[in-house]
Amino acid sequence: MCSESASELHRLIKLDSLVKAKLILKNYKKYDKQKIVNELVKDVTALFLAAVEGRVTFVHYLIEECNADLEKPGIFVVAQDKGRHKVTPLWAAAVSNHLEVVKILLKAGAHVNALSDTGSTPVRSACYMTNIDVIKTLIEYGADIHKANKNGGTCLINAVQSAELCQILVDQGVALDKADMSGNVALHYAVKEGRIDSVRLLLRYGADVHIKNENGDDVIRTAALRCQIEIVELIHDEAHTSDTEYAEALDLLGAQLMDENHDLSTAMTIWGKAIDYRIEKSLQFVKPSEPIPAYNYASGVENRQDLDNLLESPDKLYMQALLLRQEILGPRHRDTLFGLMYRGAVYADNRNFEQCVRIWLHGLKLRKECCNSFHECAFALQALTKLFWEMTDKIDQKNLREVIDIAIDQMKLSSSKENGDIIIKLLTHQLILVRECDLPEILKPISNFKRNSGLNLVHCVVNSNYSNVADEFFSILPNCSLLRSLVYSGADCDVLYDGRTPLQVVVNDLLYAKNDDMKRSILIDAAKILLDEGDAHFDLHDSVTNTNTGDQILKLVPGQFCPLKYVGLKCLAARVVKRFLHNLSAEDLPQVLIHYVSMH
């Protein structure tokens, strides 16, 4: 809890009223005055606030007369994204571009390289804001322009928006090719942002154009993927990239212009240039290693006539773009996979569901084979499952089966609780769409499969909360038809997940469905299937609610279930034993009965 004096001091700093602030503090002893100015009010000290606000006279007063702590950090809120960073007053002043405040703090002995909570120095963060005069001052006081933050971001990376600032850093001997954790160097960022002056400067000083980031992209490829036509030419001319690199950059540039910018005219011009260049340099043309059905068996182009033939149909143009990306970038590249998802979505928006399924299914197979990313697979499975539910009676069962087979593999392999559990829930909604005659073959091997979290298909199909997966609605659960198929496939109807059997999940849902007749009817039917066809245990203790499941059913739906049908002598005996167990030693029971009694 901050003191009234500290709060008032902060208010006066914002008003830039130093005279009144001095009146408040003048009667305090030196120690108490120091304590007040170093007190945190809304996560900042008085000096920190004065530095952010650019109150030069306040900063001088707080340091000279109040002995304010130069290094006590506060929370700096970035205006653009509202991000919060724990930093020193100097860092805050540098980023806020308050040069005079920076000078006062440095002269007073503030640590010039004090790090933020993300490991960023004042000079690095000032580079991001292009505060050139502040940066020069920090360098004069020994700022370390070589130190990266915890993500590997450097001063030069942060400076690419300004060729002037890049020049200052280069003159100070900054490393041109130091990469961040994503493998990108300053030249990558300059290219991505379209900063041609900075690109030209970095090339002039010998920046390496062959460094590849984590996606495998060098800078000419990066320029092509960002549709930076002028920069592609600049890099080729200045850095003398290989003939193949340049030709591939032109092909990719055309693909991106076609697919992302919808600029047919420029894309055709660039592709034409690529064809002429490959012919001139005797380079091979981009061809698929084998026909790809998802791309309508596109075979690539080898001459201007082939290129003109693409104009017969927009589909041919888009398939050419997809083909070029996959063959040049590779099947695991993010732009290859993103391009597939985007193009499929366009087809779906135009109600061409069949083509969308072909493209998305192809992308899903690439993810499964190449990426080993369960998150990416879960994303693709979610998109396909949603699409199948929109198609309903138009579903190609062969395509659905392929998706289900991939989902089953991913469900079994994923060690991530979140992604694996999402996949088994999606699989549940996929299985509902399968023809009934095909279900036994699919279900028998997986009816009793449990994720490492314990989640299983029976729990998925009876839990109404799983009608939505990842905040998206798919279909109404429970689904009694699929539940019955699981039971006939040998699923264990007493399997536990989160301490509950499937029947206990259904009973719990009944508690909250008193005013929903349709939901109650479905839940009652699910309970009957579990009990009558799945031999689920009726007379169980629910450890979550500390109630007896059978008693709850009879109370919630009187007249629907006959307890004598489900409760045998063993259950009644177990209840009696459990009731008087406190009078018995556990050793008095045979080991085989201990678990059975504890269930009741």
Coordinates of C-alpha atoms in Angstrom, one line a residue:
M1 CA 0.0 0.0 0.0
C2 CA 1.6 3.3 -1.1
S3 CA 1.7 6.3 1.2
E4 CA -0.3 9.4 0.6
S5 CA 2.9 11.4 0.1
A6 CA 4.2 9.1 -2.6
S7 CA 0.9 9.1 -4.4
E8 CA 0.7 12.9 -4.3
L9 CA 4.3 13.2 -5.5
H10 CA 3.4 11.0 -8.5
R11 CA 0.4 13.2 -9.2
L12 CA 2.6 16.3 -9.2
I13 CA 5.2 14.7 -11.5
K14 CA 2.5 14.1 -14.1
L15 CA 1.5 17.8 -13.7
D16 CA 5.1 18.9 -13.9
S17 CA 4.7 20.8 -10.7
L18 CA 8.1 20.7 -9.0
V19 CA 7.5 23.6 -6.6
K20 CA 4.6 21.9 -5.0
A21 CA 6.5 18.6 -4.8
K22 CA 9.4 20.3 -3.0
L23 CA 6.9 21.8 -0.5
I24 CA 5.6 18.3 0.3
L25 CA 9.0 16.8 0.8
K26 CA 10.9 19.6 2.5
N27 CA 9.9 18.7 6.1
Y28 CA 10.9 15.1 5.7
K29 CA 14.3 13.8 7.0
K30 CA 16.7 12.6 4.3
Y31 CA 16.0 9.0 5.0
D32 CA 12.2 9.4 4.9
K33 CA 12.4 11.5 1.7
Q34 CA 14.5 8.8 0.0
K35 CA 12.0 6.2 1.1
I36 CA 9.0 8.1 -0.3
V37 CA 10.7 8.7 -3.7
N38 CA 11.7 5.1 -4.0
E39 CA 8.2 3.8 -3.1
L40 CA 6.3 2.0 -5.8
V41 CA 3.0 3.6 -6.9
K42 CA 1.3 1.6 -9.6
D43 CA 4.4 -0.4 -10.2
V44 CA 6.8 2.6 -10.7
T45 CA 9.0 4.9 -8.5
A46 CA 8.9 8.7 -8.7
L47 CA 12.2 8.7 -10.7
F48 CA 10.9 6.1 -13.1
L49 CA 7.7 8.1 -13.7
A50 CA 9.7 11.3 -14.2
A51 CA 11.9 9.5 -16.7
V52 CA 9.0 8.2 -18.7
E53 CA 7.2 11.6 -18.7
G54 CA 10.5 13.4 -19.6
R55 CA 10.4 15.7 -16.5
V56 CA 14.0 16.9 -16.7
T57 CA 13.9 19.2 -13.6
F58 CA 12.1 16.5 -11.6
V59 CA 14.7 13.9 -12.5
H60 CA 17.5 16.2 -11.5
Y61 CA 15.8 17.0 -8.2
L62 CA 15.0 13.4 -7.3
I63 CA 18.6 12.3 -7.9
E64 CA 20.4 15.3 -6.4
E65 CA 18.2 16.1 -3.4
C66 CA 16.3 12.9 -2.7
N67 CA 18.9 10.3 -3.5
A68 CA 16.5 8.4 -5.7
D69 CA 17.5 4.8 -6.6
L70 CA 18.8 4.9 -10.2
E71 CA 18.3 1.2 -10.8
K72 CA 15.1 0.4 -9.1
P73 CA 12.9 -1.1 -11.9
G74 CA 9.3 -0.3 -12.7
I75 CA 6.8 -1.5 -15.2
F76 CA 7.0 0.1 -18.6
V77 CA 3.8 -0.2 -20.7
V78 CA 4.4 -0.2 -24.5
A79 CA 1.9 2.1 -26.1
Q80 CA 1.5 0.1 -29.3
D81 CA 0.8 -3.4 -28.0
K82 CA 0.2 -2.7 -24.2
G83 CA 3.1 -5.1 -23.4
R84 CA 4.5 -4.7 -19.9
H85 CA 8.2 -4.8 -19.3
K86 CA 10.2 -4.6 -16.1
V87 CA 13.0 -2.1 -16.7
T88 CA 15.1 0.6 -15.2
P89 CA 14.5 4.4 -15.4
L90 CA 17.3 4.7 -18.0
W91 CA 15.7 2.0 -20.2
A92 CA 12.3 3.8 -20.0
A93 CA 13.8 7.2 -20.8
A94 CA 15.8 5.8 -23.7
V95 CA 12.7 4.1 -25.3
S96 CA 10.6 7.2 -24.6
N97 CA 13.2 9.3 -26.5
H98 CA 13.9 11.8 -23.6
L99 CA 17.5 12.7 -24.4
E100 CA 18.1 15.1 -21.6
V101 CA 16.8 12.7 -19.0
V102 CA 19.0 10.0 -20.4
K103 CA 22.0 12.3 -20.1
I104 CA 21.2 13.2 -16.5
L105 CA 20.8 9.5 -15.5
L106 CA 24.0 8.5 -17.2
K107 CA 26.0 11.4 -15.6
A108 CA 24.6 10.3 -12.2
G109 CA 25.9 6.8 -12.8
A110 CA 23.0 4.8 -14.1
H111 CA 24.0 1.4 -15.4
V112 CA 24.1 1.9 -19.2
N113 CA 23.6 -1.8 -20.0
A114 CA 20.9 -2.6 -17.4
L115 CA 18.7 -5.3 -18.8
S116 CA 14.9 -5.5 -19.0
D117 CA 13.1 -8.6 -18.0
T118 CA 13.5 -9.9 -21.6
G119 CA 17.3 -9.3 -21.5
S120 CA 17.2 -6.1 -23.6
T121 CA 19.6 -3.3 -23.1
P122 CA 18.5 0.4 -23.3
V123 CA 20.4 0.9 -26.5
R124 CA 18.9 -2.2 -28.2
S125 CA 15.4 -1.0 -27.3
A126 CA 16.1 2.5 -28.4
C127 CA 17.2 1.1 -31.7
Y128 CA 13.7 -0.4 -32.1
M129 CA 12.3 3.1 -31.6
T130 CA 14.9 4.7 -33.9
N131 CA 15.8 7.2 -31.2
I132 CA 19.1 8.1 -32.9
D133 CA 20.4 10.9 -30.6
V134 CA 19.6 8.8 -27.6
I135 CA 21.5 5.9 -29.1
K136 CA 24.6 8.0 -29.9
T137 CA 24.6 9.2 -26.3
L138 CA 24.3 5.7 -24.9
I139 CA 27.2 4.6 -27.1
E140 CA 29.3 7.5 -25.8
Y141 CA 28.7 6.1 -22.3
G142 CA 29.8 2.6 -23.2
A143 CA 26.5 1.0 -24.3
D144 CA 27.1 -2.6 -25.5
I145 CA 25.7 -2.6 -29.1
H146 CA 26.7 -6.3 -29.4
K147 CA 24.5 -7.7 -26.7
A148 CA 21.3 -9.5 -27.9
N149 CA 18.2 -10.1 -25.8
K150 CA 17.0 -13.5 -24.6
N151 CA 15.6 -14.2 -28.1
G152 CA 18.8 -13.4 -29.8
G153 CA 17.5 -10.0 -31.1
T154 CA 20.3 -7.6 -31.8
C155 CA 20.7 -3.8 -32.1
L156 CA 21.2 -4.2 -35.8
I157 CA 18.1 -6.3 -36.2
N158 CA 16.1 -3.6 -34.3
A159 CA 17.6 -0.9 -36.5
V160 CA 16.7 -2.1 -40.0
Q161 CA 13.9 0.4 -40.4
S162 CA 16.5 3.2 -40.7
A163 CA 19.5 3.0 -43.0
E164 CA 21.0 6.0 -41.1
L165 CA 20.9 4.0 -37.8
C166 CA 22.3 0.9 -39.5
Q167 CA 25.2 3.0 -40.7
I168 CA 25.9 4.2 -37.2
L169 CA 26.0 0.7 -35.8
V170 CA 28.1 -0.6 -38.7
D171 CA 30.6 2.2 -38.1
Q172 CA 30.8 1.0 -34.5
G173 CA 31.7 -2.5 -35.6
V174 CA 28.5 -4.3 -35.0
A175 CA 28.3 -7.9 -36.3
L176 CA 26.4 -8.0 -39.6
D177 CA 25.4 -11.6 -39.5
K178 CA 24.4 -12.4 -36.0
A179 CA 21.2 -14.4 -36.0
D180 CA 18.4 -14.5 -33.5
M181 CA 16.7 -17.6 -32.2
S182 CA 14.7 -18.0 -35.4
G183 CA 17.8 -18.0 -37.5
N184 CA 17.0 -14.6 -39.0
V185 CA 19.8 -12.0 -39.4
A186 CA 19.4 -8.2 -39.8
L187 CA 19.3 -8.6 -43.6
H188 CA 16.3 -11.0 -43.3
Y189 CA 14.4 -8.4 -41.3
A190 CA 15.3 -5.6 -43.7
V191 CA 14.1 -7.7 -46.6
K192 CA 10.8 -8.7 -44.8
E193 CA 10.0 -5.0 -44.0
G194 CA 10.9 -3.9 -47.5
R195 CA 13.6 -1.5 -46.3
I196 CA 15.5 -1.3 -49.6
D197 CA 18.0 1.4 -48.4
S198 CA 19.0 -0.8 -45.4
V199 CA 19.2 -3.9 -47.6
R200 CA 21.5 -1.9 -50.0
L201 CA 23.7 -0.7 -47.1
L202 CA 24.0 -4.2 -45.5
L203 CA 24.9 -5.7 -48.9
R204 CA 27.5 -3.0 -49.5
Y205 CA 29.2 -3.9 -46.2
G206 CA 29.3 -7.6 -47.0
A207 CA 26.3 -9.1 -45.2
D208 CA 26.0 -12.8 -46.0
V209 CA 23.1 -13.5 -48.3
H210 CA 23.4 -17.3 -48.0
I211 CA 22.5 -17.5 -44.3
K212 CA 19.2 -19.5 -43.8
N213 CA 16.7 -19.1 -41.1
E214 CA 14.9 -21.9 -39.3
N215 CA 12.5 -22.2 -42.3
G216 CA 15.5 -22.7 -44.6
D217 CA 15.1 -19.3 -46.3
D218 CA 18.0 -17.2 -47.4
V219 CA 17.4 -13.6 -48.1
I220 CA 16.6 -13.8 -51.8
R221 CA 14.0 -16.4 -51.0
T222 CA 12.7 -14.3 -48.2
A223 CA 12.3 -11.4 -50.6
A224 CA 10.4 -13.5 -53.0
L225 CA 8.0 -14.8 -50.4
R226 CA 7.3 -11.2 -49.3
C227 CA 6.7 -10.1 -52.9
Q228 CA 9.6 -7.7 -52.7
I229 CA 10.3 -7.5 -56.5
E230 CA 12.8 -4.7 -56.4
I231 CA 14.7 -6.3 -53.5
V232 CA 14.9 -9.7 -55.3
E233 CA 16.6 -7.9 -58.2
L234 CA 18.9 -5.9 -55.9
I235 CA 20.1 -9.0 -54.1
H236 CA 20.7 -10.9 -57.4
D237 CA 22.6 -7.9 -58.9
E238 CA 24.7 -6.9 -55.8
A239 CA 25.3 -10.3 -54.2
H240 CA 25.6 -12.4 -57.4
T241 CA 23.4 -15.2 -56.3
S242 CA 23.5 -18.5 -58.2
D243 CA 21.4 -19.0 -61.4
T244 CA 19.3 -21.6 -59.7
E245 CA 18.7 -19.4 -56.6
Y246 CA 17.6 -16.5 -58.8
A247 CA 15.3 -18.7 -61.0
E248 CA 13.6 -20.2 -58.0
A249 CA 13.2 -16.8 -56.4
L250 CA 11.4 -15.6 -59.6
D251 CA 9.1 -18.7 -59.6
L252 CA 8.3 -18.2 -55.9
L253 CA 7.8 -14.5 -56.5
G254 CA 5.2 -15.2 -59.2
A255 CA 3.5 -17.8 -57.0
Q256 CA 3.1 -15.3 -54.1
L257 CA 1.9 -12.5 -56.4
M258 CA -0.6 -14.9 -57.8
D259 CA -1.8 -16.4 -54.6
E260 CA -1.5 -13.7 -52.0
N261 CA -1.6 -10.4 -53.9
H262 CA -4.0 -11.7 -56.6
D263 CA -1.9 -9.8 -59.1
L264 CA -2.3 -11.9 -62.2
S265 CA -0.6 -9.5 -64.6
T266 CA 2.6 -9.1 -62.6
A267 CA 2.7 -12.8 -61.7
M268 CA 2.6 -13.8 -65.4
T269 CA 5.3 -11.3 -66.2
I270 CA 7.6 -12.7 -63.4
W271 CA 6.8 -16.3 -64.4
G272 CA 7.6 -15.4 -68.0
K273 CA 10.9 -13.9 -66.9
A274 CA 11.7 -17.1 -65.0
I275 CA 11.0 -19.3 -68.0
D276 CA 13.3 -17.1 -70.2
Y277 CA 16.0 -17.2 -67.6
R278 CA 15.9 -21.0 -67.2
I279 CA 16.1 -21.4 -71.0
E280 CA 19.0 -18.9 -71.2
K281 CA 20.9 -20.6 -68.4
S282 CA 20.0 -24.2 -69.4
L283 CA 18.3 -24.8 -66.0
Q284 CA 15.8 -27.5 -65.3
F285 CA 12.2 -26.5 -64.9
V286 CA 10.2 -27.2 -61.8
K287 CA 8.3 -30.5 -62.2
P288 CA 6.6 -32.7 -59.6
S289 CA 8.5 -35.9 -58.8
E290 CA 5.2 -37.7 -59.1
P291 CA 1.7 -36.5 -60.1
I292 CA -0.2 -34.8 -57.2
P293 CA -4.0 -35.4 -57.4
A294 CA -4.7 -32.5 -55.0
Y295 CA -3.1 -30.1 -57.6
N296 CA -5.3 -31.6 -60.4
Y297 CA -2.1 -33.4 -61.7
A298 CA -0.4 -30.1 -62.6
S299 CA 2.8 -30.8 -64.4
G300 CA 4.5 -27.5 -64.4
V301 CA 5.5 -25.2 -67.3
E302 CA 8.5 -25.4 -69.6
N303 CA 7.9 -22.6 -72.1
R304 CA 5.8 -19.6 -72.8
Q305 CA 3.0 -21.6 -74.5
D306 CA 2.6 -23.7 -71.3
L307 CA 2.4 -20.5 -69.3
D308 CA -0.3 -19.1 -71.7
N309 CA -2.2 -22.3 -71.3
L310 CA -2.6 -21.6 -67.6
L311 CA -4.8 -18.7 -68.4
E312 CA -7.5 -21.1 -69.6
S313 CA -8.6 -21.5 -66.0
P314 CA -7.9 -19.7 -62.7
D315 CA -7.6 -23.2 -61.1
K316 CA -4.6 -23.9 -63.3
L317 CA -2.9 -20.7 -62.2
Y318 CA -3.5 -21.5 -58.5
M319 CA -2.4 -25.1 -58.8
Q320 CA 0.8 -23.9 -60.5
A321 CA 1.5 -21.6 -57.5
L322 CA 0.9 -24.5 -55.0
L323 CA 3.1 -26.8 -57.1
L324 CA 6.0 -24.3 -57.2
R325 CA 5.9 -23.7 -53.5
Q326 CA 5.9 -27.4 -52.6
E327 CA 8.7 -28.3 -55.1
I328 CA 11.0 -25.4 -54.3
L329 CA 10.3 -24.8 -50.6
G330 CA 9.7 -28.4 -49.8
P331 CA 6.7 -30.1 -48.2
R332 CA 7.5 -29.1 -44.6
H333 CA 7.9 -25.4 -45.2
R334 CA 5.4 -23.2 -43.5
D335 CA 4.5 -21.2 -46.7
T336 CA 3.8 -24.5 -48.5
L337 CA 1.4 -25.6 -45.8
F338 CA -0.1 -22.2 -45.2
G339 CA -0.7 -21.9 -49.0
L340 CA -2.6 -25.2 -49.0
M341 CA -4.8 -24.1 -46.1
Y342 CA -5.5 -20.7 -47.7
R343 CA -6.3 -22.1 -51.1
G344 CA -8.5 -24.8 -49.6
A345 CA -10.4 -22.2 -47.6
V346 CA -11.0 -20.2 -50.8
Y347 CA -12.6 -23.2 -52.4
A348 CA -14.7 -23.9 -49.3
D349 CA -16.0 -20.3 -49.3
N350 CA -17.0 -20.9 -52.9
R351 CA -18.8 -24.1 -51.9
N352 CA -16.3 -26.3 -53.8
F353 CA -16.0 -28.6 -50.9
E354 CA -14.6 -31.5 -52.8
Q355 CA -11.5 -29.6 -54.0
C356 CA -11.1 -28.1 -50.6
V357 CA -11.0 -31.6 -49.0
R358 CA -8.4 -32.8 -51.6
I359 CA -6.1 -29.8 -50.9
W360 CA -6.5 -29.9 -47.1
L361 CA -6.1 -33.7 -47.0
H362 CA -2.9 -33.3 -49.0
G363 CA -1.7 -30.7 -46.5
L364 CA -2.6 -33.0 -43.6
K365 CA -0.6 -35.8 -45.1
L366 CA 2.4 -33.5 -45.6
R367 CA 2.2 -32.4 -42.0
K368 CA 2.0 -36.0 -40.8
E369 CA 4.9 -37.2 -43.0
C370 CA 7.2 -34.3 -42.7
C371 CA 6.6 -32.0 -39.8
N372 CA 6.1 -34.2 -36.7
S373 CA 4.1 -31.3 -35.3
F374 CA 1.0 -32.6 -33.5
H375 CA -0.2 -29.0 -33.0
E376 CA -0.1 -28.4 -36.8
C377 CA -1.8 -31.8 -37.4
A378 CA -4.5 -31.0 -34.8
F379 CA -5.1 -27.6 -36.6
A380 CA -5.5 -29.3 -40.0
L381 CA -7.7 -32.1 -38.5
Q382 CA -9.9 -29.5 -36.9
A383 CA -10.4 -27.7 -40.2
L384 CA -11.2 -30.9 -42.1
T385 CA -13.6 -32.1 -39.4
K386 CA -15.5 -28.8 -39.5
L387 CA -15.6 -29.0 -43.3
F388 CA -17.0 -32.5 -43.3
W389 CA -19.8 -31.4 -40.9
E390 CA -20.7 -28.6 -43.4
M391 CA -20.8 -31.1 -46.3
T392 CA -23.0 -33.7 -44.5
D393 CA -24.5 -35.9 -47.3
K394 CA -21.8 -34.9 -49.8
I395 CA -19.0 -36.6 -47.9
D396 CA -16.7 -38.9 -49.8
Q397 CA -16.3 -41.8 -47.3
K398 CA -12.9 -42.6 -48.8
N399 CA -11.6 -39.1 -47.9
L400 CA -13.2 -39.3 -44.5
R401 CA -11.6 -42.7 -43.8
E402 CA -8.1 -41.3 -44.8
V403 CA -8.6 -38.4 -42.3
I404 CA -9.8 -40.8 -39.6
D405 CA -6.7 -43.1 -40.1
I406 CA -4.4 -40.1 -39.7
A407 CA -6.3 -38.9 -36.6
I408 CA -6.0 -42.3 -35.1
D409 CA -2.2 -42.4 -35.7
Q410 CA -1.8 -38.9 -34.3
M411 CA -4.0 -39.7 -31.3
K412 CA -1.8 -42.7 -30.4
L413 CA 1.5 -40.9 -31.0
S414 CA 1.0 -37.5 -29.5
S415 CA 2.6 -37.1 -26.1
S416 CA 1.1 -33.6 -25.7
K417 CA -2.0 -33.7 -23.4
E418 CA -3.6 -30.7 -25.1
N419 CA -3.0 -31.7 -28.7
G420 CA -3.7 -35.4 -28.2
D421 CA -6.9 -34.8 -26.3
I422 CA -8.1 -32.4 -29.0
I423 CA -7.4 -35.0 -31.7
I424 CA -9.4 -37.8 -29.9
K425 CA -12.3 -35.4 -29.5
L426 CA -12.1 -34.5 -33.2
L427 CA -12.0 -38.2 -34.0
T428 CA -15.2 -38.7 -32.1
H429 CA -17.0 -36.1 -34.4
Q430 CA -15.4 -37.7 -37.5
L431 CA -16.6 -41.2 -36.5
I432 CA -20.2 -39.9 -36.2
L433 CA -20.1 -39.2 -39.9
V434 CA -18.9 -42.7 -40.9
R435 CA -21.4 -45.1 -42.5
E436 CA -22.7 -47.5 -39.9
C437 CA -21.6 -50.6 -41.8
D438 CA -18.0 -49.3 -41.8
L439 CA -17.8 -48.5 -38.1
P440 CA -17.0 -52.0 -36.6
E441 CA -13.8 -52.3 -38.7
I442 CA -12.6 -48.9 -37.5
L443 CA -13.7 -49.1 -33.9
K444 CA -12.6 -52.6 -32.9
P445 CA -8.8 -51.7 -32.6
I446 CA -9.4 -48.4 -30.8
S447 CA -12.6 -48.9 -28.7
N448 CA -10.6 -49.3 -25.5
F449 CA -7.7 -47.0 -26.4
K450 CA -6.9 -44.4 -23.7
R451 CA -4.8 -41.3 -24.0
N452 CA -2.0 -40.8 -21.5
S453 CA -4.4 -38.4 -19.9
G454 CA -7.0 -41.2 -19.5
L455 CA -9.3 -39.7 -22.1
N456 CA -11.0 -42.4 -24.2
L457 CA -13.7 -42.6 -26.9
V458 CA -16.5 -43.7 -24.6
H459 CA -16.0 -40.6 -22.4
C460 CA -15.8 -38.4 -25.5
V461 CA -19.0 -39.6 -27.0
V462 CA -21.1 -39.2 -23.8
N463 CA -19.8 -35.9 -22.7
S464 CA -21.9 -32.9 -23.8
N465 CA -19.0 -30.5 -23.1
Y466 CA -17.2 -32.1 -26.0
S467 CA -19.8 -30.9 -28.5
N468 CA -17.3 -28.0 -28.8
V469 CA -13.7 -28.7 -29.5
A470 CA -11.2 -25.8 -29.2
D471 CA -14.1 -23.4 -28.8
E472 CA -15.8 -24.5 -32.0
F473 CA -19.1 -26.4 -32.3
F474 CA -19.1 -29.7 -34.3
S475 CA -22.1 -31.8 -33.3
I476 CA -24.4 -32.6 -30.4
L477 CA -23.1 -35.1 -27.8
P478 CA -23.9 -37.6 -26.4
N479 CA -24.3 -39.5 -29.7
C480 CA -26.2 -42.7 -28.9
S481 CA -25.6 -44.3 -32.3
L482 CA -21.8 -44.1 -32.0
L483 CA -22.0 -45.0 -28.3
R484 CA -23.9 -48.2 -29.3
S485 CA -21.3 -49.0 -31.9
L486 CA -18.5 -48.6 -29.4
V487 CA -20.3 -50.9 -27.0
Y488 CA -20.7 -53.6 -29.7
S489 CA -17.0 -53.2 -30.5
G490 CA -16.2 -54.2 -26.9
A491 CA -15.6 -50.8 -25.3
D492 CA -15.2 -50.9 -21.5
C493 CA -18.2 -48.9 -20.1
D494 CA -16.7 -48.6 -16.6
V495 CA -13.4 -47.0 -17.7
L496 CA -12.4 -44.1 -15.5
Y497 CA -11.4 -40.6 -16.7
D498 CA -10.9 -37.8 -14.1
G499 CA -12.3 -40.2 -11.5
R500 CA -15.6 -40.8 -13.2
T501 CA -17.1 -43.6 -15.4
P502 CA -19.0 -42.6 -18.5
L503 CA -22.3 -43.3 -16.7
Q504 CA -21.3 -40.9 -14.0
V505 CA -20.6 -38.2 -16.6
V506 CA -24.1 -38.7 -18.1
V507 CA -25.7 -38.5 -14.6
N508 CA -23.8 -35.3 -13.8
D509 CA -25.0 -33.8 -17.1
L510 CA -28.6 -34.8 -16.1
L511 CA -28.3 -32.6 -13.1
Y512 CA -27.9 -29.5 -15.3
A513 CA -30.5 -30.5 -18.0
K514 CA -33.7 -30.2 -16.0
N515 CA -35.1 -27.6 -18.3
D516 CA -33.8 -29.0 -21.6
D517 CA -36.2 -31.9 -22.6
M518 CA -34.2 -32.7 -25.8
K519 CA -30.9 -33.0 -23.9
R520 CA -32.5 -35.0 -21.1
S521 CA -33.9 -37.5 -23.6
I522 CA -30.5 -38.0 -25.2
L523 CA -28.8 -38.4 -21.8
I524 CA -31.4 -40.9 -20.6
D525 CA -31.0 -42.9 -23.8
A526 CA -27.2 -42.8 -23.4
A527 CA -27.6 -44.1 -19.8
K528 CA -29.8 -47.0 -20.9
I529 CA -27.2 -48.0 -23.6
L530 CA -24.4 -48.0 -21.0
L531 CA -26.5 -50.0 -18.5
D532 CA -28.5 -52.4 -20.7
E533 CA -26.0 -53.0 -23.5
G534 CA -22.7 -52.0 -22.0
D535 CA -23.1 -53.6 -18.6
A536 CA -22.0 -50.4 -16.9
H537 CA -22.0 -50.5 -13.1
F538 CA -25.1 -48.9 -11.7
D539 CA -24.4 -48.9 -8.0
L540 CA -21.1 -46.8 -7.9
H541 CA -19.8 -44.2 -5.5
D542 CA -19.0 -40.9 -7.3
S543 CA -15.9 -39.6 -5.6
V544 CA -16.3 -36.1 -7.2
T545 CA -19.8 -35.4 -5.8
N546 CA -19.6 -38.0 -2.9
T547 CA -22.9 -39.5 -4.0
N548 CA -24.1 -42.9 -5.2
T549 CA -24.6 -42.9 -8.9
G550 CA -27.6 -45.3 -8.9
D551 CA -29.4 -43.2 -6.2
Q552 CA -28.8 -40.1 -8.3
I553 CA -30.3 -41.7 -11.4
L554 CA -33.4 -42.8 -9.6
K555 CA -33.8 -39.3 -8.1
L556 CA -33.2 -37.5 -11.4
V557 CA -35.4 -39.7 -13.7
P558 CA -37.8 -41.5 -11.5
G559 CA -39.6 -44.4 -13.1
Q560 CA -37.1 -44.8 -16.0
F561 CA -34.8 -47.3 -14.4
C562 CA -35.5 -50.4 -12.2
P563 CA -32.8 -50.8 -9.6
L564 CA -33.4 -54.5 -9.2
K565 CA -32.3 -54.9 -12.8
Y566 CA -28.9 -53.5 -12.1
V567 CA -28.1 -54.0 -8.4
G568 CA -27.2 -57.5 -7.3
L569 CA -26.5 -59.1 -4.0
K570 CA -22.8 -58.3 -4.4
C571 CA -23.5 -54.6 -4.6
L572 CA -25.8 -54.7 -1.6
A573 CA -23.3 -56.6 0.4
A574 CA -20.5 -54.2 -0.6
R575 CA -22.6 -51.3 0.6
V576 CA -23.1 -52.9 4.0
V577 CA -19.4 -53.7 4.3
K578 CA -18.4 -50.2 3.4
R579 CA -20.8 -48.7 5.8
F580 CA -19.2 -50.7 8.7
L581 CA -15.7 -50.7 7.3
H582 CA -14.5 -48.4 10.1
N583 CA -15.1 -51.3 12.5
L584 CA -13.1 -53.7 10.4
S585 CA -9.4 -54.0 9.6
A586 CA -8.5 -54.0 5.9
E587 CA -6.7 -57.3 6.6
D588 CA -10.1 -58.8 7.4
L589 CA -11.1 -58.5 3.7
P590 CA -9.7 -60.6 0.9
Q591 CA -7.5 -58.4 -1.4
V592 CA -9.8 -59.0 -4.4
L593 CA -12.7 -57.5 -2.6
I594 CA -11.1 -54.3 -1.4
H595 CA -11.4 -52.5 -4.8
Y596 CA -14.9 -53.8 -5.3
V597 CA -16.1 -52.5 -1.9
S598 CA -14.4 -49.2 -2.4
M599 CA -16.4 -48.6 -5.6
H600 CA -19.7 -48.5 -3.7

